[in-house]
Each structure stands twice: as C-alpha cells, then as structure tokens.
mmCIF file with all atom_site columns, C-alpha atoms in Angstrom:
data_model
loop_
_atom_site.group_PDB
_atom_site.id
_atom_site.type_symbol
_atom_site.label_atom_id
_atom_site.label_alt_id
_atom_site.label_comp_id
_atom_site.label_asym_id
_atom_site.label_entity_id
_atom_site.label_seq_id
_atom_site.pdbx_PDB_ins_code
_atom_site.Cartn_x
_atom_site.Cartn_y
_atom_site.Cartn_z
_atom_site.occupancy
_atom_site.B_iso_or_equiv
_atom_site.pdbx_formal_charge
_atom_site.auth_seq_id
_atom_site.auth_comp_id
_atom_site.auth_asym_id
_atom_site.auth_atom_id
_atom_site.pdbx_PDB_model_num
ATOM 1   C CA . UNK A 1 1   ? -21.818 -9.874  -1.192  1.00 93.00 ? 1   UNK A CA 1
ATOM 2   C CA . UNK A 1 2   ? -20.464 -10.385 2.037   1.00 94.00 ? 2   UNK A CA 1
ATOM 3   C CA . UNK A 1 3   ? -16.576 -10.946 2.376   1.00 94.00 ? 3   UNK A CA 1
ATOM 4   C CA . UNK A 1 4   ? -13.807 -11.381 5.054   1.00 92.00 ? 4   UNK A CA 1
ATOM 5   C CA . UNK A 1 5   ? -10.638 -9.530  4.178   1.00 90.00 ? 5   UNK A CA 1
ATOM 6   C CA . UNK A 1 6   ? -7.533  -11.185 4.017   1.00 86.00 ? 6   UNK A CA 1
ATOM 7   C CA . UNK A 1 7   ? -5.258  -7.912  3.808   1.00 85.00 ? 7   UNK A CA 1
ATOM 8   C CA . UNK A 1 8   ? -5.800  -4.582  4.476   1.00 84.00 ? 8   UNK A CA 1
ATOM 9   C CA . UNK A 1 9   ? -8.007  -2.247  1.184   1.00 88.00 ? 9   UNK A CA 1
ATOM 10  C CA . UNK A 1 10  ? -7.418  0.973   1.237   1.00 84.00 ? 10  UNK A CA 1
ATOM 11  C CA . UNK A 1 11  ? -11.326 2.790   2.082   1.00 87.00 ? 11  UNK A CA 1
ATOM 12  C CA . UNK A 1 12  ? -12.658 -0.760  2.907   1.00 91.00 ? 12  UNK A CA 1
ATOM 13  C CA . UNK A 1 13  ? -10.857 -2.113  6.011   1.00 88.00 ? 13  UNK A CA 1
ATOM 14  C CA . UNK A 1 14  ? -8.348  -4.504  7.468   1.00 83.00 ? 14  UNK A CA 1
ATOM 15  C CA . UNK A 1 15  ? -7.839  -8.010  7.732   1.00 83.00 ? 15  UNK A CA 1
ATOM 16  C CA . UNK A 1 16  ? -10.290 -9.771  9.366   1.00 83.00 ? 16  UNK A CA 1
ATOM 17  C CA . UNK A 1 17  ? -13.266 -7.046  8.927   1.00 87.00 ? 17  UNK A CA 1
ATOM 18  C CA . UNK A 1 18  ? -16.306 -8.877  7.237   1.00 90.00 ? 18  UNK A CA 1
ATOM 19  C CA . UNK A 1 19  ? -17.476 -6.146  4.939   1.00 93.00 ? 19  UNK A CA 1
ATOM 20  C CA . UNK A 1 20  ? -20.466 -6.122  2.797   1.00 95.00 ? 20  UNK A CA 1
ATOM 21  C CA . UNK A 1 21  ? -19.091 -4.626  -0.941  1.00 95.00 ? 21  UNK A CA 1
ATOM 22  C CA . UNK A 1 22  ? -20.679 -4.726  -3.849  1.00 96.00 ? 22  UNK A CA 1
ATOM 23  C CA . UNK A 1 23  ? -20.641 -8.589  -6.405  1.00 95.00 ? 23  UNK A CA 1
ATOM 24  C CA . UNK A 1 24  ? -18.865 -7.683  -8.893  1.00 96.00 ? 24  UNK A CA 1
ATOM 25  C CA . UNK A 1 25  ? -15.665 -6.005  -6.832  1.00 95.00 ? 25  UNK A CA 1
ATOM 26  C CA . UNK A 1 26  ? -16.335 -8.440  -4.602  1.00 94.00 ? 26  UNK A CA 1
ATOM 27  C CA . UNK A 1 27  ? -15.953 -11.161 -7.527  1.00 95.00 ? 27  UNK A CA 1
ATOM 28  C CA . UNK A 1 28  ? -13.559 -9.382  -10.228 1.00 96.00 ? 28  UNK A CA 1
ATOM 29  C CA . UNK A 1 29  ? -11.462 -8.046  -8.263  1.00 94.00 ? 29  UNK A CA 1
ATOM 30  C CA . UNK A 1 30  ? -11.267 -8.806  -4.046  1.00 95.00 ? 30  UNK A CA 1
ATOM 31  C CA . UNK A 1 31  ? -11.043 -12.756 -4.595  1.00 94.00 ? 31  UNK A CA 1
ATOM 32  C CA . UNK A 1 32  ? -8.737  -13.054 -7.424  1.00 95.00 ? 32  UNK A CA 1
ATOM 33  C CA . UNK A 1 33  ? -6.169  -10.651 -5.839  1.00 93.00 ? 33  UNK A CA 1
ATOM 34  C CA . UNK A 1 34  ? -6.471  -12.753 -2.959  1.00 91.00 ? 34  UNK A CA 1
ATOM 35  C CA . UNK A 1 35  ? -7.752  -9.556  -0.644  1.00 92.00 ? 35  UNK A CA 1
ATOM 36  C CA . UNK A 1 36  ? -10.651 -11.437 0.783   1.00 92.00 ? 36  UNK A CA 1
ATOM 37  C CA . UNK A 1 37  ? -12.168 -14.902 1.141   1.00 91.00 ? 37  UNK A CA 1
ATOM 38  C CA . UNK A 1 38  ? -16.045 -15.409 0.830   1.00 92.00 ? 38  UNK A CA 1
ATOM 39  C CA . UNK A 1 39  ? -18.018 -15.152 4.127   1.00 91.00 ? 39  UNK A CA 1
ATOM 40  C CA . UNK A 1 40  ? -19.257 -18.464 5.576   1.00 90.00 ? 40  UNK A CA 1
ATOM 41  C CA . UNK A 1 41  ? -20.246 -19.629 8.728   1.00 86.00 ? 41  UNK A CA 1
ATOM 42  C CA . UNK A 1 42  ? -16.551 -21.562 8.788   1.00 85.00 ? 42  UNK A CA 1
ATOM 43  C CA . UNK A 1 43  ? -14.815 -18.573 6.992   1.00 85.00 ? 43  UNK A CA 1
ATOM 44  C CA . UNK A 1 44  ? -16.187 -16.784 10.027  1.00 81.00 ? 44  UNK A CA 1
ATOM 45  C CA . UNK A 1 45  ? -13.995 -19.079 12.816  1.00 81.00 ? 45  UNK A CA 1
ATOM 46  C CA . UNK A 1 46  ? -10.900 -17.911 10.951  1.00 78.00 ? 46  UNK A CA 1
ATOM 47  C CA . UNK A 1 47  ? -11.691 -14.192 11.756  1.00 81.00 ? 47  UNK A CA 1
ATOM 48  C CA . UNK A 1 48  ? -10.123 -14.984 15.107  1.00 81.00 ? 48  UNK A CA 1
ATOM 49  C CA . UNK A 1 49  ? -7.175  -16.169 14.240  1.00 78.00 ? 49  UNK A CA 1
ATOM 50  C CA . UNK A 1 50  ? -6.374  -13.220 11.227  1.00 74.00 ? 50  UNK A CA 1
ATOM 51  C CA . UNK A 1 51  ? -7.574  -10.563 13.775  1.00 76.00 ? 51  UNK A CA 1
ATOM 52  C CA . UNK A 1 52  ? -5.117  -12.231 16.504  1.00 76.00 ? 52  UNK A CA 1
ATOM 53  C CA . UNK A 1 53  ? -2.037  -12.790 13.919  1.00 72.00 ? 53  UNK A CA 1
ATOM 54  C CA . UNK A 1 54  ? -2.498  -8.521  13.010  1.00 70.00 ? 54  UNK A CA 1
ATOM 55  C CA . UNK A 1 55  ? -2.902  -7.870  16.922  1.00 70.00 ? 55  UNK A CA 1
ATOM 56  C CA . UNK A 1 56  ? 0.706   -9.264  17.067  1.00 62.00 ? 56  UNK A CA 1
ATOM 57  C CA . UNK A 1 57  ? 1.695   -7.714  13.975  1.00 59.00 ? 57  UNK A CA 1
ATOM 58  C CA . UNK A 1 58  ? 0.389   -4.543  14.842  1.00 57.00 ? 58  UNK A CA 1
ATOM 59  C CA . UNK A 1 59  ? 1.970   -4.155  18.454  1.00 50.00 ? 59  UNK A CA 1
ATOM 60  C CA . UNK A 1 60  ? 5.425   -5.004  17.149  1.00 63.00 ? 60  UNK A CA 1
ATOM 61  C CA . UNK A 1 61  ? 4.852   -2.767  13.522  1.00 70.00 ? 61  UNK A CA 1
ATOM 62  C CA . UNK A 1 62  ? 3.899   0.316   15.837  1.00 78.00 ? 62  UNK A CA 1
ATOM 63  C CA . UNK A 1 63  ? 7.969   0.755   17.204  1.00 80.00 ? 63  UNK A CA 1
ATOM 64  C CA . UNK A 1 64  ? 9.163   -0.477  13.683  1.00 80.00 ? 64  UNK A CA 1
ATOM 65  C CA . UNK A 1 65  ? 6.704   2.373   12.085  1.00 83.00 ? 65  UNK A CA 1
ATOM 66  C CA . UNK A 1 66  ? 8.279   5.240   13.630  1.00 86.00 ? 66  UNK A CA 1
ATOM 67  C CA . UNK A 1 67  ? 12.151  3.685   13.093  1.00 85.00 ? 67  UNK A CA 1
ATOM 68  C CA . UNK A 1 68  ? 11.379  3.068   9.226   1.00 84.00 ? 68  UNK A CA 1
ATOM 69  C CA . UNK A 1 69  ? 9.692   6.596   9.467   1.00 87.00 ? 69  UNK A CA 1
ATOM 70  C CA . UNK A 1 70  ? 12.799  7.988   10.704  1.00 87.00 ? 70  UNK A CA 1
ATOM 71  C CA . UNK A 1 71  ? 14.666  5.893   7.916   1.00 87.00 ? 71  UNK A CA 1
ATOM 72  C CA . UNK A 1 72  ? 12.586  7.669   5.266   1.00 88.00 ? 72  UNK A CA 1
ATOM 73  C CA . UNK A 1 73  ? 12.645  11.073  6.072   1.00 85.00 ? 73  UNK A CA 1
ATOM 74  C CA . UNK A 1 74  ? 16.687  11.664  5.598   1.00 83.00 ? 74  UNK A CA 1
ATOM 75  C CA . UNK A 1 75  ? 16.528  9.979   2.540   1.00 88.00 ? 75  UNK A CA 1
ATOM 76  C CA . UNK A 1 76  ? 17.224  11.404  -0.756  1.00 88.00 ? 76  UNK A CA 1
ATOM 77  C CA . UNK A 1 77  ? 14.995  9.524   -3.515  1.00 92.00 ? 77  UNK A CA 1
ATOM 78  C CA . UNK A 1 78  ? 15.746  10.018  -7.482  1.00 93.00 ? 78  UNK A CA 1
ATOM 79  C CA . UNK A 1 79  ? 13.784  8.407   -10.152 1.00 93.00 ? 79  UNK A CA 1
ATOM 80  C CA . UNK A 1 80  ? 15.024  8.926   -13.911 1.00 93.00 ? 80  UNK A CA 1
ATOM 81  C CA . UNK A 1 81  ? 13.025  8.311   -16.405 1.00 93.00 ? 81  UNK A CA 1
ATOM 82  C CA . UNK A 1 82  ? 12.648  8.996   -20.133 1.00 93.00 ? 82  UNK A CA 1
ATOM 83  C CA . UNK A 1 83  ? 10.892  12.262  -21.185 1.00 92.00 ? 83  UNK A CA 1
ATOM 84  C CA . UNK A 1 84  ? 9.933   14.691  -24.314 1.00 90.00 ? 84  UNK A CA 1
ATOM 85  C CA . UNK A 1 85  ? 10.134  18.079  -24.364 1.00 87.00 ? 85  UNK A CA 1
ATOM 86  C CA . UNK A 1 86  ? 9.073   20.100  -21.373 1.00 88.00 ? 86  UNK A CA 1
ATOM 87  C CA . UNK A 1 87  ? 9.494   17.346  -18.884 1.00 88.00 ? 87  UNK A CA 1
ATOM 88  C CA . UNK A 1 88  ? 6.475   15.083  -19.929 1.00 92.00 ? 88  UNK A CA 1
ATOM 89  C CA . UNK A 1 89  ? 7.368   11.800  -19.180 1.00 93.00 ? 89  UNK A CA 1
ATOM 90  C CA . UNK A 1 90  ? 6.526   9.096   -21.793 1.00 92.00 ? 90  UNK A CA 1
ATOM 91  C CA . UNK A 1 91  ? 4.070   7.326   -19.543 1.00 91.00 ? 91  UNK A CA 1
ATOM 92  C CA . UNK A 1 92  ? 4.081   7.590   -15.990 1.00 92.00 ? 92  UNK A CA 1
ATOM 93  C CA . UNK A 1 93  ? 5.681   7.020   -12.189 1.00 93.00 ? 93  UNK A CA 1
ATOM 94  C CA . UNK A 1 94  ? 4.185   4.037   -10.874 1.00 93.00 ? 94  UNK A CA 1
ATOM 95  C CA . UNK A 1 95  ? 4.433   3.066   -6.968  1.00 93.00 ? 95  UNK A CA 1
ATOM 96  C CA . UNK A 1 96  ? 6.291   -0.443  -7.650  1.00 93.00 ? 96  UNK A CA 1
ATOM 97  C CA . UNK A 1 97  ? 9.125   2.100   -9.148  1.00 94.00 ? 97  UNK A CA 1
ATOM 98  C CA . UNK A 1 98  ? 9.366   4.087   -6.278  1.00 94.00 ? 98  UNK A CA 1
ATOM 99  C CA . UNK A 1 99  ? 9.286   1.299   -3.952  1.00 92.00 ? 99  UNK A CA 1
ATOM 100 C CA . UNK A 1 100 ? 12.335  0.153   -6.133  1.00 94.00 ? 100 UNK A CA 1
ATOM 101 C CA . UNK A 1 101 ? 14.026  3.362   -5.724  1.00 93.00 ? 101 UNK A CA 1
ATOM 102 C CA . UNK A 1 102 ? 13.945  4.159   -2.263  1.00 92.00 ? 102 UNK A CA 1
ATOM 103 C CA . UNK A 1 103 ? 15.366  0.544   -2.329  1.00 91.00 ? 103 UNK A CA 1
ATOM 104 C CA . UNK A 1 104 ? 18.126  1.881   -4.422  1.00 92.00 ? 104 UNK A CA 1
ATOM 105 C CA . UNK A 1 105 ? 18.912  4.920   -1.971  1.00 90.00 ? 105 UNK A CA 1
ATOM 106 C CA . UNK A 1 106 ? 19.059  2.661   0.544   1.00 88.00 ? 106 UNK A CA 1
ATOM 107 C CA . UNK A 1 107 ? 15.628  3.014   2.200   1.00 86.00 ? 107 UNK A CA 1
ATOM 108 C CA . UNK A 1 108 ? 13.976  0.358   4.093   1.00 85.00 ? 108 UNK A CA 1
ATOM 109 C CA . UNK A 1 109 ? 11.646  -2.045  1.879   1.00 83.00 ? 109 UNK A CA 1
ATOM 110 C CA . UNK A 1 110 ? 7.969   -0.686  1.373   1.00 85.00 ? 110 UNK A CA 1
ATOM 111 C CA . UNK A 1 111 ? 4.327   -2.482  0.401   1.00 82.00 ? 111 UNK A CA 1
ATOM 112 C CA . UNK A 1 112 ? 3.342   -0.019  -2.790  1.00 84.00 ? 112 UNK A CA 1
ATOM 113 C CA . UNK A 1 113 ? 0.279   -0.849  -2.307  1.00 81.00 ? 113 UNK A CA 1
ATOM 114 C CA . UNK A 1 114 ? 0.444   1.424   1.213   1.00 83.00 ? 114 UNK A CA 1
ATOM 115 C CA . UNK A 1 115 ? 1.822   4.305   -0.732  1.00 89.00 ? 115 UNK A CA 1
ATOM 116 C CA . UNK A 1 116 ? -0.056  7.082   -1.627  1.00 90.00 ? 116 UNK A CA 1
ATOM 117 C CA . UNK A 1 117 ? 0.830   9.150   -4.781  1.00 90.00 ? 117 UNK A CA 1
ATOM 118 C CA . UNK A 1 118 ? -0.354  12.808  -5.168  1.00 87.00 ? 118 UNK A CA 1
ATOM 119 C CA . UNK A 1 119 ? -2.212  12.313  -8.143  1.00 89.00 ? 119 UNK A CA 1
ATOM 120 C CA . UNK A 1 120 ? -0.722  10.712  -11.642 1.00 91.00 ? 120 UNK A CA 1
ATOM 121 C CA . UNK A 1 121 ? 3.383   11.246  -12.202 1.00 92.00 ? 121 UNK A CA 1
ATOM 122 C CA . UNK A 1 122 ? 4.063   12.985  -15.807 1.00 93.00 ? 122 UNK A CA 1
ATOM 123 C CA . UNK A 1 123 ? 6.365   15.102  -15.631 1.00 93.00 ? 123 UNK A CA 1
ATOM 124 C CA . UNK A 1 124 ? 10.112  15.675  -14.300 1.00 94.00 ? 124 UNK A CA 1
ATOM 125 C CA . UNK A 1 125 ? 10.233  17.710  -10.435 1.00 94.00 ? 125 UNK A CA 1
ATOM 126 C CA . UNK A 1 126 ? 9.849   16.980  -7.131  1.00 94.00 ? 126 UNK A CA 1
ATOM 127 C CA . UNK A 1 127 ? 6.679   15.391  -5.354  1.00 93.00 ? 127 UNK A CA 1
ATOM 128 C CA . UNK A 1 128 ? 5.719   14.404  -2.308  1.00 92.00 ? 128 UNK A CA 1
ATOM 129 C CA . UNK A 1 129 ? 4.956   10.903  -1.702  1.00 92.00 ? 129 UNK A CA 1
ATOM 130 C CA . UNK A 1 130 ? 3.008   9.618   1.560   1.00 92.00 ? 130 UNK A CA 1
ATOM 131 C CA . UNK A 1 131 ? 3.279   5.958   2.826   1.00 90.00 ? 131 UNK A CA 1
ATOM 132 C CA . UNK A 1 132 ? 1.012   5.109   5.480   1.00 86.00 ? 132 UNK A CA 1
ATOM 133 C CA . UNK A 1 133 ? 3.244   2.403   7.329   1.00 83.00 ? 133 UNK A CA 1
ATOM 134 C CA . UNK A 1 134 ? 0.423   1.590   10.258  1.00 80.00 ? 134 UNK A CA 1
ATOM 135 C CA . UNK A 1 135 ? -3.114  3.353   10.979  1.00 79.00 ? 135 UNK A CA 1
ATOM 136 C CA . UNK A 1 136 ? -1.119  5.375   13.478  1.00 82.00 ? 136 UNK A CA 1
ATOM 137 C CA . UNK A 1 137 ? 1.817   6.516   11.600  1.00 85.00 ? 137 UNK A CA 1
ATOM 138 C CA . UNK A 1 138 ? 1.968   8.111   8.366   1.00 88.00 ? 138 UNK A CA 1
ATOM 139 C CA . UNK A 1 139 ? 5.379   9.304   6.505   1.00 89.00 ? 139 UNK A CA 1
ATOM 140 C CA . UNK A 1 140 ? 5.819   11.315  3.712   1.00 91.00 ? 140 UNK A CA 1
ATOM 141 C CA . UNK A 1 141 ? 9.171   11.788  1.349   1.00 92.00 ? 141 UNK A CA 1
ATOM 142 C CA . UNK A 1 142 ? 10.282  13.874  -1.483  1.00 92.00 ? 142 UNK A CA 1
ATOM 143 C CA . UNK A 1 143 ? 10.856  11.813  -4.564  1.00 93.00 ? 143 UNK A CA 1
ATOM 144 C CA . UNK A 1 144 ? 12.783  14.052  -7.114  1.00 94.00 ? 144 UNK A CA 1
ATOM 145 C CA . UNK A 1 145 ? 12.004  12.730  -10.877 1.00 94.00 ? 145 UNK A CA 1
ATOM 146 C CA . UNK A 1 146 ? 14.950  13.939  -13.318 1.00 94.00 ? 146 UNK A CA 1
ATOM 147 C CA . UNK A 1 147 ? 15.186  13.032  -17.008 1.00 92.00 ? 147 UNK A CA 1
ATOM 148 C CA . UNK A 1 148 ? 17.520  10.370  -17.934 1.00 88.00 ? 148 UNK A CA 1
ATOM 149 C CA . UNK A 1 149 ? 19.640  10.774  -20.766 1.00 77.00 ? 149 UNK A CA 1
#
C-alpha cells in the first residue's frame, strides 16, 4: 500500500515521504490515527506543500531544539505513583504522564509521541528518558519515579 505521511512515524519517515508499508498498518492503524493519507496522483501535489510547511518548521524548530534542550536538562522530574511491595508499580509509566510531569516541574511542553522510554516503567527509581525534539537534536532527562502514599 502506498501512503503519504502526514506526521512524522517513528522507523518510517516524515511528513511528506510517500512510503510503501504494509495494508493492514497501512489501513488499521496509519489512516485512522490520521499519520498518513492514501497515495494518489492528487494526494501527490500536496507533497509540496507538507514538505515546504516542515522546511519552515524545521529551520525555526532547529534554534528552539537546543533552547528547550537546555530547558530540559536542569530540570528535576518526579512522577508518584501507586506501588506494592518492592517498588512494583501497579501498572506502568506511560509517556502522556511524563509529558504531564515535566509540565508540572515547569518544563517546556513535549509531543509523547517523540519520547523515547528505556523499555516498560514498573518499578519506583530513576530512568533516563530521551526525547528526540528534531532529527538533529536529541535530549535526554532523569525522571525519578517515587511511591506515593
């Protein structure tokens, strides 16, 4: 199935790339999200203007990247959240949390979808989270998860 992306996938490309993936991601889960549009001849004239709109995007993100990347690395994130014995959490650290608290701490506002966990989040300590905030700059934060009581 051939596609044109609408927002940037993780592994698949940016907006504006017409990719070739397979029907049913393509079907199930790229056009209901809203990630890509179906490729057509007219789909195809609209490449232009997406790939001009992130040109401008891009250019002014790249100076804004390395000010929120300063923003994030003197910040001081803390998640609580409810857990058994040992520090197992009941369930798990999603991105839209963290997003929420480095919100809280007074962080800049982040896509979750652009953050990158180190693996699943079940238990209470410290991790390091990165964020990949434009193809050319990539920050990473400790996020401290502590057991609320």
């Amino acid at each position: 199935m051939k596609i044109i992306l609408t927002q940037e996938v993780s592994g698949l490309g940016t907006p504006g790339d017409i990719v070739e993936v397979k029907n049913g991601y393509g079907r199930n889960y790229l056009l209901p999200q809203g990630f890509a549009i179906l490729w057509t001849k007219g789909a195809e004239k609209q490449v232009v203007v997406i790939k001009r709109a992130r040109e401008a995007r891009e250019i002014r993100d790249l100076g804004q990247a390395n000010e929120v990347k300063g923003q994030l690395s003197g910040l001081k994130v803390t998640l609580k959240a409810r857990s058994g014995t040992g520090g197992r959490l009941f369930g798990s650290i999603t991105p839209a949390e963290i997003v929420d608290a480095v919100k809280t701490a007074g962080g800049p506002a982040l896509d979750r979808r652009r953050l990158e966990l180190p693996g699943h989040i079940k238990t209470t300590g410290s991790y390091n989270v990165q964020v990949k905030l434009h193809p050319e700059v990539t920050a990473t934060f400790p996020v401290n998860v502590v057991a609320a009581k």
